[in-house]
Structure formats: structure tokens, C-alpha cells
């Protein structure tokens, strides 16, 4: 989907809740609603325009994950896909066309923060059911007789 035209990608993002479809006009004293209107220029070809005052406009990315970025949504989603596939940051930047030193590092940091926030709000209080097996070799940092990779797996520290 992310190799398609920008309008198709924006439509898919709206259907899946990644972009807003409408909201009340944020201008004080205005009672109109912001609705999508076609635009001949800009990313995605649409903006939000107030139904009662056409001078009140907002970007089509407002109130979304992509709000602060000027990058194409397709490139951002390709970077995230590559990042989720556990590619190195250099591979992710090459795959999406981002600059490694600035853009890729900043986006990787932002994505990590989003993942942490999601974990703490949605997954942290889940309880595990059934039998939980613990690999005792992961307690501490050393591996018996220095076998294998001591950095493999999740570290479990006991007190």
C-alpha cells in the first residue's frame, strides 16, 4: 500500500485511524466543523477547512502521528516497517531514503518512545496465564564457561 499514490495512502490511513477525518473548528468563537477539502497542492492533496469560515484551515496531518513531520507518509511507514523487521538503523534509513545522521536517528528515537508509551498504557497490566518458563542462564550477565553470546535474550535481574 505504501508504494501507492499519496491520496490512496492518506485514505488508507484515515480508514485505519492514523489520520483524522474531522473535528470541531479550533478557532475561538467559531461553531463550524473542520472537514476535508481537496487542494491542488501539498501532501495528499487535502486540507481541513472550516464549514462556516473558509479562512480557517489546518493541515490534513493535524492530530495525528505525522503532525510534526514534513516527510511523506509513505516514507515514514516504510521506515517503521523496516524498523519493526529488526533491521539496523542504517538499513532502515537506506530502505526509506532518510538521512541516517539526522532523520533516521530522530525517527527511531520517536518510535521507541511511542512503543514504550503503548507498553505502559496497554500491555503493562496484562497477566500471564499458564506455565511461564524461565531460562536460568539469563540471570545476571555471565554465561557458564563463557559459552554462547552473553547478550542474547532478555536479561532478568534478581535482588
Tab-separated table of C-alpha atoms in Angstrom:
chain	number	residue	atom	x	y	z
A	1	UNK	CA	0.000	0.000	0.000
A	2	UNK	CA	2.836	2.414	0.769
A	3	UNK	CA	4.167	2.362	-2.781
A	4	UNK	CA	0.831	3.802	-3.991
A	5	UNK	CA	-0.116	7.422	-4.693
A	6	UNK	CA	-0.284	9.795	-1.705
A	7	UNK	CA	-4.095	10.135	-1.892
A	8	UNK	CA	-4.543	6.351	-1.624
A	9	UNK	CA	-2.136	6.184	1.331
A	10	UNK	CA	-3.930	9.063	3.089
A	11	UNK	CA	-7.288	7.369	2.517
A	12	UNK	CA	-5.925	4.090	3.958
A	13	UNK	CA	-4.523	5.970	6.979
A	14	UNK	CA	-7.909	7.603	7.598
A	15	UNK	CA	-9.726	4.256	7.355
A	16	UNK	CA	-7.306	2.727	9.886
A	17	UNK	CA	-7.387	5.636	12.342
A	18	UNK	CA	-3.896	7.039	11.681
A	19	UNK	CA	-5.206	10.324	10.259
A	20	UNK	CA	-8.167	12.350	11.446
A	21	UNK	CA	-11.398	12.527	9.447
A	22	UNK	CA	-12.859	15.643	11.079
A	23	UNK	CA	-13.016	17.700	14.268
A	24	UNK	CA	-14.582	20.927	15.601
A	25	UNK	CA	-13.031	24.195	14.422
A	26	UNK	CA	-10.281	25.179	16.914
A	27	UNK	CA	-10.706	28.946	16.363
A	28	UNK	CA	-12.353	30.649	19.353
A	29	UNK	CA	-15.933	31.700	18.712
A	30	UNK	CA	-16.325	29.565	15.599
A	31	UNK	CA	-19.030	26.906	15.697
A	32	UNK	CA	-18.113	25.161	12.450
A	33	UNK	CA	-16.617	21.736	11.894
A	34	UNK	CA	-13.333	21.052	10.137
A	35	UNK	CA	-13.933	18.846	7.099
A	36	UNK	CA	-11.608	17.544	4.394
A	37	UNK	CA	-11.410	19.617	1.237
A	38	UNK	CA	-9.441	18.966	-1.937
A	39	UNK	CA	-6.395	21.070	-2.601
A	40	UNK	CA	-4.353	21.205	-5.770
A	41	UNK	CA	-1.016	21.336	-3.920
A	42	UNK	CA	0.537	19.861	-0.782
A	43	UNK	CA	0.999	16.384	0.613
A	44	UNK	CA	-2.022	14.223	-0.061
A	45	UNK	CA	-3.932	16.966	-1.858
A	46	UNK	CA	-6.346	17.720	1.023
A	47	UNK	CA	-6.615	20.104	3.968
A	48	UNK	CA	-9.128	20.605	6.765
A	49	UNK	CA	-11.314	23.660	6.168
A	50	UNK	CA	-13.972	25.068	8.468
A	51	UNK	CA	-17.547	24.573	7.275
A	52	UNK	CA	-18.591	28.070	8.399
A	53	UNK	CA	-15.443	30.115	7.603
A	54	UNK	CA	-13.263	29.013	4.694
A	55	UNK	CA	-10.296	31.039	6.002
A	56	UNK	CA	-9.910	28.617	8.925
A	57	UNK	CA	-7.710	25.838	7.577
A	58	UNK	CA	-5.462	23.177	9.118
A	59	UNK	CA	-3.092	20.596	7.730
A	60	UNK	CA	-4.501	17.178	6.880
A	61	UNK	CA	-1.963	15.704	9.333
A	62	UNK	CA	-3.240	17.613	12.373
A	63	UNK	CA	-3.972	15.472	15.487
A	64	UNK	CA	-2.003	12.541	14.085
A	65	UNK	CA	1.243	10.633	14.426
A	66	UNK	CA	2.610	12.520	11.398
A	67	UNK	CA	1.711	16.045	12.533
A	68	UNK	CA	5.194	17.466	13.147
A	69	UNK	CA	6.824	15.918	10.079
A	70	UNK	CA	7.168	17.212	6.542
A	71	UNK	CA	8.228	13.799	5.225
A	72	UNK	CA	5.974	11.720	3.019
A	73	UNK	CA	3.762	9.326	4.963
A	74	UNK	CA	4.827	6.509	2.634
A	75	UNK	CA	8.485	7.025	3.594
A	76	UNK	CA	7.676	7.151	7.301
A	77	UNK	CA	5.661	3.938	7.128
A	78	UNK	CA	8.435	2.198	5.148
A	79	UNK	CA	10.924	3.265	7.821
A	80	UNK	CA	8.673	1.916	10.595
A	81	UNK	CA	8.134	-1.348	8.714
A	82	UNK	CA	11.864	-1.798	8.279
A	83	UNK	CA	12.447	-0.885	11.936
A	84	UNK	CA	9.885	-3.468	13.083
A	85	UNK	CA	11.644	-6.103	10.971
A	86	UNK	CA	14.678	-5.514	13.239
A	87	UNK	CA	16.882	-4.084	10.509
A	88	UNK	CA	19.790	-1.895	11.552
A	89	UNK	CA	19.253	1.841	11.602
A	90	UNK	CA	21.495	2.221	8.550
A	91	UNK	CA	19.391	-0.328	6.638
A	92	UNK	CA	16.170	1.399	7.705
A	93	UNK	CA	17.462	4.766	6.506
A	94	UNK	CA	18.585	3.326	3.144
A	95	UNK	CA	15.279	1.498	2.688
A	96	UNK	CA	13.165	4.606	3.329
A	97	UNK	CA	15.509	7.227	1.839
A	98	UNK	CA	16.074	9.079	5.147
A	99	UNK	CA	19.324	10.738	6.117
A	100	UNK	CA	21.000	8.458	8.657
A	101	UNK	CA	22.580	11.116	10.875
A	102	UNK	CA	19.537	13.280	11.491
A	103	UNK	CA	16.216	11.950	10.269
A	104	UNK	CA	16.637	8.216	10.874
A	105	UNK	CA	18.073	8.653	14.358
A	106	UNK	CA	15.300	11.070	15.358
A	107	UNK	CA	12.530	8.851	13.952
A	108	UNK	CA	13.961	5.749	15.629
A	109	UNK	CA	14.018	7.585	18.959
A	110	UNK	CA	10.443	8.802	18.445
A	111	UNK	CA	9.217	5.305	17.534
A	112	UNK	CA	10.884	3.812	20.626
A	113	UNK	CA	9.085	6.398	22.777
A	114	UNK	CA	5.742	5.567	21.128
A	115	UNK	CA	6.329	1.832	21.724
A	116	UNK	CA	7.235	2.465	25.379
A	117	UNK	CA	4.126	4.589	25.878
A	118	UNK	CA	1.954	1.886	24.284
A	119	UNK	CA	3.501	-0.770	26.518
A	120	UNK	CA	2.986	1.234	29.700
A	121	UNK	CA	-0.601	2.185	28.890
A	122	UNK	CA	-1.915	-1.008	27.281
A	123	UNK	CA	0.291	-4.012	27.978
A	124	UNK	CA	1.876	-3.419	31.375
A	125	UNK	CA	-1.055	-4.641	33.446
A	126	UNK	CA	-1.716	-7.815	31.500
A	127	UNK	CA	-1.306	-11.029	33.411
A	128	UNK	CA	0.357	-14.101	32.015
A	129	UNK	CA	-1.617	-17.327	32.111
A	130	UNK	CA	-0.354	-20.855	32.018
A	131	UNK	CA	3.155	-22.047	32.666
A	132	UNK	CA	5.946	-19.491	32.416
A	133	UNK	CA	9.360	-20.994	31.768
A	134	UNK	CA	12.433	-19.047	32.783
A	135	UNK	CA	15.839	-19.681	31.252
A	136	UNK	CA	18.129	-19.527	34.288
A	137	UNK	CA	21.153	-18.778	32.140
A	138	UNK	CA	19.765	-15.276	31.640
A	139	UNK	CA	20.057	-14.361	35.320
A	140	UNK	CA	22.932	-11.928	35.618
A	141	UNK	CA	25.393	-11.120	32.877
A	142	UNK	CA	27.736	-14.109	32.754
A	143	UNK	CA	27.289	-17.314	30.826
A	144	UNK	CA	28.649	-20.546	32.261
A	145	UNK	CA	32.096	-21.296	30.809
A	146	UNK	CA	31.654	-18.212	28.559
A	147	UNK	CA	29.590	-20.243	26.074
A	148	UNK	CA	27.360	-18.554	23.544
A	149	UNK	CA	26.543	-14.904	23.313
A	150	UNK	CA	26.134	-13.381	26.782
A	151	UNK	CA	23.988	-10.571	25.319
A	152	UNK	CA	21.373	-12.885	23.760
A	153	UNK	CA	17.844	-12.750	25.148
A	154	UNK	CA	16.210	-10.674	27.822
A	155	UNK	CA	18.206	-10.117	30.986
A	156	UNK	CA	16.451	-10.939	34.232
A	157	UNK	CA	17.982	-9.364	37.301
A	158	UNK	CA	17.205	-10.723	40.724
A	159	UNK	CA	17.681	-8.942	44.009
